[in-house]
C-alpha cells in the first residue's frame, strides 16, 4: 500500500537522523533511493529522478534563499537590522515583541512567498532575540506561523492561485474572504504556540553565520529611512507586480517588465545591489567588508540548501512512484461534503508528498466535478483546498528543513513545533471555511 510506504520511509528517516546521527542530506537521499526501489521505479531511472527532484527544488529556492541570506547578513553587519529591531521595540515595547513580529509578517506575507519573506524578516527576529534576551522561538515562531498562514491560505501565492484558476474563482474575492480566516486564525496560533509548555522547554541558539553578533552603538548604525528602504524594497517590487497582475488586464512589454522585476530572484538581486551600496561605500564601509558579509552568508547557507535539495529528491520519488494517483483513485467514491472532501484530499496528499502545490492541484482536480451542482461558492472551495495543504508539514516538505535549520532545532523538535502548528492551522482553517460558507448562504437568502 503506497501510504504504508510513506509511513515506513518517514520512520526510517527519523531513525537514521536521531539514533544513527546521520547527516540530513545523506539520510534523505538514502531513504529516497529505498522508496524508489520499493515503488518499482526502474533502477536505471533512479539517479535521474533524484537529480530532477534536487534540481527542481534547488532551482526554485537557491536564488531566493541565497540572495535573501546575503541581504540579511549585509543588513546585520551594517547595523541596519538592529536599527529596525530597535524601532520595533520602541513602537511595541519588549512585552509586545511577538505582536510586532505577527503584524510585520502578515503585512509582508500577504504577497510574498514564505521562503522569501522568512529570510527577509529573520535577521530582524535574530536581532530582537539578542537585544531583548528572549528565547529564539518566542520571537521567531510567531513570524513563521504568520507567514505560513498567509502563504498557504491566500492568493497571489502559487497554491491558492492555481486552485482559483481550476475552479474559475475570483482571485480578488478569494483574497478578501481568505483574510477573514487567515488573519484571526494565524494571529491566534502565532501568539498561542510559543506559550505551550513543550515549546517553552526548547531553547535553541541562533545559528552561527546567519547574523552579526556585534551590538552597535546608535551612531554606528545607518538611519531608519535607509534601513527600512532596503528591507521593504523587495516587498514593494514583488507586491506591486502581484497587484498589477491581478488588476491590470491585457499583455505587453510594460507588464512583462513589471513581472520580471517583481519575480523573487530579480527583486532580491536588485535589493542586494541596493544594500551593498547603501550599507557599504555610502556609510564608509569598504566593498571588501560587504563582500565578506556576502561570502559568510553563502557559506552558512550551503548545508541548508543541500538538505532542502535532498528533501526535493525525496518528494520527487514519492510523486514519480504514483502515490498521488493512488490517493486520487481511492477518494473518487467518497460521499461527503465537497468542502470537507477537498480539504481532506489536500491533507492526505500533503502528508504523503510534502508538496503543498501538488496537494492543492491534485485535490482540486478530484473535486472539480462536484462543484458544478453543489451550489458552493468557488472561492470557498479554493480556501478549503488551500488550508488543507498546510497540514502536517514534516520531513518530506522542503520548507520543514528551512524552518529546522534556521531555528537550529533537532528533527524531533522541528516535528513537535512545525508539524503541530501547521496541522492546527489547517483544522481551524477548515472550521473558518465552513463558517464562511454558512454566512454567505445566510446573506444570500
Coordinates of C-alpha atoms in Angstrom, one line a residue:
X1 CA 0.0 0.0 0.0
X2 CA 1.6 3.3 -1.1
X3 CA 0.6 5.2 2.1
X4 CA 2.3 2.5 4.2
X5 CA 5.5 3.0 2.2
X6 CA 5.3 6.7 3.0
X7 CA 4.8 6.0 6.7
X8 CA 7.7 3.5 6.9
X9 CA 10.0 5.8 5.0
X10 CA 9.4 8.6 7.5
X11 CA 10.1 6.3 10.4
X12 CA 13.3 5.1 8.8
X13 CA 14.4 8.7 8.1
X14 CA 13.8 9.7 11.7
X15 CA 15.7 6.6 12.9
X16 CA 18.7 7.5 10.7
X17 CA 18.8 11.1 11.8
X18 CA 18.0 10.7 15.5
X19 CA 19.5 7.4 16.5
X20 CA 22.2 6.9 13.9
X21 CA 23.0 10.7 13.8
X22 CA 23.3 10.6 10.0
X23 CA 23.5 13.9 8.2
X24 CA 20.2 15.1 7.0
X25 CA 21.3 15.4 3.3
X26 CA 22.7 11.8 3.3
X27 CA 19.7 10.4 5.2
X28 CA 17.1 11.9 2.8
X29 CA 18.9 10.6 -0.3
X30 CA 19.3 7.2 1.2
X31 CA 15.6 6.9 2.1
X32 CA 14.6 8.4 -1.3
X33 CA 16.6 5.6 -3.0
X34 CA 14.9 3.0 -0.8
X35 CA 11.4 4.3 -1.6
X36 CA 12.2 4.4 -5.3
X37 CA 13.2 0.7 -5.2
X38 CA 10.1 -0.3 -3.3
X39 CA 7.8 1.7 -5.5
X40 CA 9.1 0.0 -8.6
X41 CA 10.9 2.8 -10.2
X42 CA 13.5 1.2 -12.6
X43 CA 17.0 1.2 -11.1
X44 CA 18.4 2.9 -14.2
X45 CA 15.9 5.8 -13.8
X46 CA 16.5 6.5 -10.0
X47 CA 19.5 8.8 -10.5
X48 CA 17.5 10.9 -12.9
X49 CA 14.5 11.0 -10.6
X50 CA 16.8 12.2 -7.7
X51 CA 18.5 14.7 -9.9
X52 CA 15.2 16.1 -11.1
X53 CA 13.9 16.4 -7.6
X54 CA 17.1 18.1 -6.3
X55 CA 17.3 20.4 -9.4
X56 CA 13.7 21.4 -9.3
X57 CA 13.8 22.2 -5.6
X58 CA 17.2 24.0 -5.6
X59 CA 16.2 25.8 -8.8
X60 CA 13.1 27.2 -7.1
X61 CA 14.9 28.1 -3.8
X62 CA 18.6 28.6 -4.3
X63 CA 18.5 32.1 -5.8
X64 CA 15.8 33.2 -3.4
X65 CA 17.4 31.9 -0.2
X66 CA 20.9 32.6 -1.3
X67 CA 20.3 36.2 -2.2
X68 CA 18.0 36.8 0.7
X69 CA 20.6 35.4 3.1
X70 CA 23.2 37.8 1.7
X71 CA 20.8 40.8 2.0
X72 CA 20.1 39.8 5.6
X73 CA 23.8 39.4 6.5
X74 CA 24.7 42.7 4.9
X75 CA 21.9 44.4 6.9
X76 CA 23.0 42.7 10.1
X77 CA 26.7 43.5 9.7
X78 CA 26.0 47.2 9.0
X79 CA 23.6 47.6 11.9
X80 CA 20.5 48.1 9.7
X81 CA 18.7 45.1 11.2
X82 CA 19.5 46.3 14.7
X83 CA 18.1 49.8 13.7
X84 CA 14.8 48.2 12.6
X85 CA 14.6 45.9 15.6
X86 CA 15.2 48.8 17.9
X87 CA 12.4 50.9 16.3
X88 CA 10.0 47.9 16.6
X89 CA 10.9 47.7 20.3
X90 CA 10.3 51.4 20.7
X91 CA 6.9 51.1 19.0
X92 CA 5.6 48.0 20.6
X93 CA 7.8 47.6 23.7
X94 CA 9.6 44.4 24.8
X95 CA 6.4 42.9 26.2
X96 CA 4.7 43.1 22.8
X97 CA 7.5 41.9 20.6
X98 CA 5.5 38.9 19.4
X99 CA 2.7 41.2 18.2
X100 CA 5.3 43.2 16.4
X101 CA 6.5 40.1 14.6
X102 CA 3.0 39.0 13.7
X103 CA 1.9 42.4 12.3
X104 CA 5.1 42.7 10.3
X105 CA 4.9 39.2 9.0
X106 CA 1.3 39.4 8.0
X107 CA 1.8 42.7 6.1
X108 CA 4.8 41.4 4.2
X109 CA 3.5 37.8 3.9
X110 CA 0.2 38.7 2.1
X111 CA 2.0 38.9 -1.2
X112 CA 5.5 37.3 -0.6
X113 CA 6.3 33.6 -0.6
X114 CA 7.0 32.1 2.7
X115 CA 10.7 31.4 2.0
X116 CA 11.3 35.0 0.6
X117 CA 9.5 36.8 3.5
X118 CA 11.2 34.4 6.0
X119 CA 14.7 35.2 5.0
X120 CA 14.0 38.9 4.8
X121 CA 12.5 39.1 8.3
X122 CA 14.5 36.5 10.2
X123 CA 17.6 38.8 10.6
X124 CA 15.3 41.2 12.5
X125 CA 14.0 38.4 14.6
X126 CA 17.5 37.2 15.4
X127 CA 18.5 40.8 16.4
X128 CA 15.4 41.2 18.6
X129 CA 16.4 37.9 20.4
X130 CA 19.9 39.3 21.0
X131 CA 18.7 42.7 22.2
X132 CA 15.9 41.5 24.4
X133 CA 17.4 38.3 25.7
X134 CA 14.2 36.4 24.8
X135 CA 14.3 32.9 23.5
X136 CA 14.6 32.3 19.8
X137 CA 11.3 30.5 19.4
X138 CA 9.5 33.1 21.5
X139 CA 10.3 35.8 18.9
X140 CA 10.8 33.8 15.7
X141 CA 7.9 31.3 15.9
X142 CA 5.2 33.9 15.6
X143 CA 6.9 35.2 12.5
X144 CA 7.0 31.7 10.9
X145 CA 3.4 30.9 11.8
X146 CA 2.1 34.2 10.4
X147 CA 4.0 33.7 7.2
X148 CA 2.9 30.1 6.8
X149 CA -0.8 31.2 7.2
X150 CA -0.5 33.9 4.6
X151 CA 1.4 31.7 2.1
X152 CA -1.0 28.7 2.4
X153 CA -4.4 30.4 2.6
X154 CA -4.2 33.4 0.3
X155 CA -3.6 34.3 -3.4
X156 CA -1.4 35.5 -5.1
X157 CA 0.6 32.7 -3.6
X158 CA 1.0 29.8 -6.0
X159 CA -1.2 27.1 -4.5
X160 CA -4.4 29.2 -3.9
X161 CA -3.9 31.0 -7.3
X162 CA -3.6 27.7 -9.2
X163 CA -6.8 26.3 -7.5
X164 CA -8.6 29.6 -8.2
X165 CA -7.9 29.1 -11.9
X166 CA -9.1 25.5 -11.8
X167 CA -12.4 26.4 -10.1
X168 CA -12.8 29.6 -12.1
X169 CA -12.9 31.6 -8.9
X170 CA -12.3 35.3 -8.5
X171 CA -8.7 35.8 -7.1
X172 CA -9.8 39.1 -5.6
X173 CA -12.8 37.6 -3.8
X174 CA -10.8 34.7 -2.6
X175 CA -8.2 37.0 -1.1
X176 CA -10.9 39.1 0.5
X177 CA -12.8 36.1 2.0
X178 CA -9.5 34.4 3.0
X179 CA -8.3 37.4 5.1
X180 CA -11.3 36.9 7.4
X181 CA -9.9 33.4 8.1
X182 CA -6.2 33.8 7.8
X183 CA -5.7 36.9 10.0
X184 CA -7.6 35.8 13.2
X185 CA -6.5 32.1 12.9
X186 CA -2.9 32.9 12.1
X187 CA -2.6 35.6 14.8
X188 CA -4.2 33.3 17.4
X189 CA -1.9 30.3 16.7
X190 CA 1.2 32.6 16.4
X191 CA 0.6 34.1 19.9
X192 CA -0.5 30.8 21.5
X193 CA 2.1 28.3 20.2
X194 CA 5.2 29.9 21.8
X195 CA 3.4 29.7 25.2
X196 CA 2.8 26.0 25.1
X197 CA 4.9 24.1 27.7
X198 CA 6.6 21.8 25.2
X199 CA 7.7 24.8 23.1
X200 CA 8.9 26.8 26.1
X201 CA 11.1 23.9 27.1
X202 CA 13.1 24.3 23.9
X203 CA 15.9 26.9 23.9
X204 CA 17.8 26.7 20.6
X205 CA 20.7 29.1 19.9
X206 CA 20.8 31.4 16.9
X207 CA 22.7 29.5 14.1
X208 CA 26.2 30.7 13.5
X209 CA 27.0 32.8 10.4
X210 CA 23.5 34.0 9.6
X211 CA 23.5 37.2 11.6
X212 CA 26.1 39.5 13.0
X213 CA 26.9 39.0 16.7
X214 CA 28.0 42.6 17.1
X215 CA 26.0 45.1 19.1
X216 CA 26.1 48.6 17.6
X217 CA 26.1 52.0 19.2
X218 CA 23.5 54.3 18.0
X219 CA 25.9 56.5 15.9
X220 CA 27.3 53.4 14.2
X221 CA 24.1 52.3 12.6
X222 CA 22.5 53.6 9.3
X223 CA 19.4 55.7 9.6
X224 CA 16.0 54.2 9.9
X225 CA 14.9 55.5 6.5
X226 CA 17.7 53.6 4.6
X227 CA 17.3 50.5 6.8
X228 CA 13.6 50.3 6.1
X229 CA 14.0 51.2 2.4
X230 CA 16.3 48.3 1.8
X231 CA 14.2 45.9 3.9
X232 CA 10.9 46.9 2.1
X233 CA 12.4 47.3 -1.4
X234 CA 11.7 43.6 -2.4
X235 CA 8.3 43.8 -0.8
X236 CA 7.4 46.8 -3.0
X237 CA 8.6 45.1 -6.1
X238 CA 7.0 41.7 -5.5
X239 CA 3.8 43.0 -4.1
X240 CA 3.5 45.7 -6.8
X241 CA 3.9 43.1 -9.5
X242 CA 1.3 40.9 -7.9
X243 CA -1.2 43.7 -7.6
X244 CA -0.7 44.8 -11.2
X245 CA -1.0 41.2 -12.4
X246 CA -4.4 40.9 -10.6
X247 CA -5.8 44.2 -11.6
X248 CA -4.4 45.2 -15.0
X249 CA -5.8 43.3 -18.0
X250 CA -4.0 42.6 -21.2
X251 CA -0.4 41.9 -22.2
X252 CA 2.5 43.9 -23.3
X253 CA 6.2 44.9 -22.8
X254 CA 5.4 47.0 -19.7
X255 CA 3.6 44.2 -18.0
X256 CA 6.4 41.8 -18.9
X257 CA 8.9 44.2 -17.4
X258 CA 6.9 44.6 -14.2
X259 CA 6.6 40.8 -13.9
X260 CA 10.4 40.5 -14.5
X261 CA 11.4 42.9 -11.7
X262 CA 8.7 41.6 -9.5
X263 CA 9.9 38.0 -9.6
X264 CA 11.6 37.0 -6.3
X265 CA 15.1 36.3 -7.6
X266 CA 15.3 39.6 -9.6
X267 CA 13.8 41.6 -6.8
X268 CA 16.3 40.2 -4.3
X269 CA 19.2 40.7 -6.6
X270 CA 18.3 44.4 -7.0
X271 CA 17.8 44.6 -3.3
X272 CA 21.3 43.1 -2.7
X273 CA 22.8 45.7 -5.0
X274 CA 21.0 48.5 -3.2
X275 CA 22.1 47.0 0.2
X276 CA 25.7 46.8 -1.0
X277 CA 25.7 50.5 -1.9
X278 CA 23.6 51.8 0.9
X279 CA 25.4 49.9 3.7
X280 CA 28.8 49.9 2.1
X281 CA 30.5 52.9 0.5
X282 CA 27.7 55.3 1.4
X283 CA 28.4 54.8 5.1
X284 CA 32.1 54.4 4.8
X285 CA 32.3 50.6 4.7
X286 CA 34.6 49.1 2.1
X287 CA 33.4 46.8 -0.6
X288 CA 35.7 44.2 0.8
X289 CA 33.8 44.3 4.1
X290 CA 30.5 43.9 2.3
X291 CA 31.8 41.1 0.2
X292 CA 32.9 39.3 3.4
X293 CA 29.4 39.5 4.7
X294 CA 28.0 38.0 1.4
X295 CA 30.6 35.2 1.5
X296 CA 29.9 34.4 5.1
X297 CA 26.1 34.2 4.4
X298 CA 26.7 31.9 1.4
X299 CA 28.9 29.6 3.4
X300 CA 26.3 29.4 6.2
X301 CA 23.6 28.5 3.6
X302 CA 25.5 25.7 1.9
X303 CA 24.3 22.8 4.1
X304 CA 20.8 24.3 4.4
X305 CA 20.5 24.3 0.6
X306 CA 21.8 20.7 0.4
X307 CA 19.2 19.5 2.9
X308 CA 16.4 21.3 1.1
X309 CA 17.5 19.8 -2.2
X310 CA 17.6 16.3 -0.8
X311 CA 14.0 17.0 0.5
X312 CA 13.1 17.8 -3.1
X313 CA 14.6 14.4 -4.2
X314 CA 12.5 12.6 -1.6
X315 CA 9.4 14.4 -2.7
X316 CA 10.0 13.7 -6.4
X317 CA 10.5 10.0 -5.7
X318 CA 7.1 9.9 -4.0
X319 CA 5.4 11.7 -6.9
X320 CA 7.1 9.5 -9.6
X321 CA 6.1 6.4 -7.6
X322 CA 2.4 7.2 -8.3
X323 CA 1.3 7.9 -4.8
X324 CA -0.8 11.0 -5.8
X325 CA -2.6 8.9 -8.5
X326 CA -3.3 6.2 -5.8
X327 CA -4.9 8.7 -3.5
X328 CA -6.9 10.3 -6.3
X329 CA -8.4 6.9 -7.3
X330 CA -9.0 5.9 -3.7
X331 CA -11.0 9.1 -2.9
X332 CA -13.1 9.3 -6.1
X333 CA -16.1 7.4 -4.5
X334 CA -16.1 9.1 -1.1
X335 CA -19.6 10.5 -0.5
X336 CA -19.0 13.5 1.8
X337 CA -19.4 17.3 1.6
X338 CA -17.3 18.7 -1.3
X339 CA -15.7 21.2 1.1
X340 CA -14.6 18.6 3.6
X341 CA -13.6 16.2 0.7
X342 CA -11.5 18.9 -0.9
X343 CA -9.8 19.7 2.4
X344 CA -9.2 16.1 3.3
X345 CA -7.7 15.1 0.0
X346 CA -5.3 18.1 0.2
X347 CA -4.3 16.9 3.7
X348 CA -3.7 13.4 2.6
X349 CA -1.6 14.5 -0.4
X350 CA 0.3 16.9 1.8
X351 CA 1.2 14.2 4.3
X352 CA 2.2 11.7 1.5
X353 CA 4.1 14.0 -0.8
X354 CA 5.2 17.1 1.2
X355 CA 4.4 19.4 -1.7
X356 CA 1.6 21.9 -0.9
X357 CA 1.4 22.8 -4.6
X358 CA 1.0 19.2 -5.8
X359 CA -1.6 18.6 -3.0
X360 CA -3.8 21.6 -4.0
X361 CA -3.6 20.9 -7.7
X362 CA -4.5 17.2 -7.4
X363 CA -7.2 17.8 -4.8
X364 CA -8.8 20.5 -6.9
X365 CA -8.9 18.1 -9.9
X366 CA -10.6 15.5 -7.8
X367 CA -13.4 17.7 -6.5
X368 CA -13.9 19.9 -9.6
X369 CA -16.7 17.7 -11.0
X370 CA -18.6 18.0 -7.7
X371 CA -18.5 21.8 -7.6
X372 CA -20.9 22.4 -10.5
X373 CA -24.1 21.1 -8.9
X374 CA -23.1 21.7 -5.3
X375 CA -24.1 25.4 -5.0
X376 CA -20.9 26.1 -3.1
X377 CA -19.1 29.3 -3.9
X378 CA -15.9 28.5 -5.9
X379 CA -13.9 30.9 -3.7
X380 CA -14.9 28.8 -0.6
X381 CA -13.6 25.7 -2.4
X382 CA -10.3 27.4 -3.1
X383 CA -9.9 28.2 0.5
X384 CA -10.9 24.6 1.6
X385 CA -8.2 23.1 -0.6
X386 CA -5.6 25.7 0.3
X387 CA -5.9 25.5 4.0
X388 CA -5.8 21.7 3.8
X389 CA -2.4 21.9 2.1
X390 CA -0.7 23.4 5.1
X391 CA -1.3 20.4 7.4
X392 CA 1.3 18.0 8.7
X393 CA 4.4 19.6 7.4
X394 CA 7.1 17.1 8.1
X395 CA 10.3 15.5 6.7
X396 CA 9.2 15.3 3.1
X397 CA 8.5 19.0 3.0
X398 CA 11.5 21.1 1.9
X399 CA 10.0 24.1 3.9
X400 CA 10.3 21.9 7.1
X401 CA 14.1 21.8 6.6
X402 CA 14.3 25.5 6.1
X403 CA 12.4 26.0 9.4
X404 CA 14.5 23.4 11.2
X405 CA 17.9 24.8 10.1
X406 CA 17.2 28.5 10.7
X407 CA 15.8 27.8 14.2
X408 CA 18.6 25.3 15.0
X409 CA 16.2 22.5 16.0
X410 CA 16.6 18.7 16.0
X411 CA 14.3 16.8 13.7
X412 CA 12.1 15.7 16.6
X413 CA 11.9 19.2 17.9
X414 CA 11.0 20.6 14.5
X415 CA 8.2 18.0 14.2
X416 CA 6.9 18.9 17.6
X417 CA 6.9 22.6 16.7
X418 CA 6.2 22.9 12.9
X419 CA 4.1 19.7 12.3
X420 CA 1.8 20.6 15.1
X421 CA 1.2 24.2 14.3
X422 CA 0.6 23.6 10.6
X423 CA -1.9 20.9 11.4
X424 CA -3.8 23.1 13.9
X425 CA -3.8 25.9 11.3
X426 CA -5.4 23.5 8.7
X427 CA -8.1 22.3 11.1
X428 CA -9.0 25.8 12.3
X429 CA -8.9 26.9 8.6
X430 CA -11.5 24.3 7.7
X431 CA -13.7 25.5 10.5
X432 CA -13.4 29.0 9.2
X433 CA -14.2 27.9 5.7
X434 CA -17.4 26.1 6.8
X435 CA -18.4 29.1 8.9
X436 CA -17.8 31.5 6.0
X437 CA -19.8 29.3 3.6
X438 CA -22.7 29.3 6.0
X439 CA -22.5 33.1 6.4
X440 CA -22.5 33.6 2.7
X441 CA -25.5 31.3 2.3
X442 CA -27.4 33.2 5.0
X443 CA -26.6 36.6 3.5
X444 CA -27.8 35.4 0.1
X445 CA -31.2 34.4 1.4

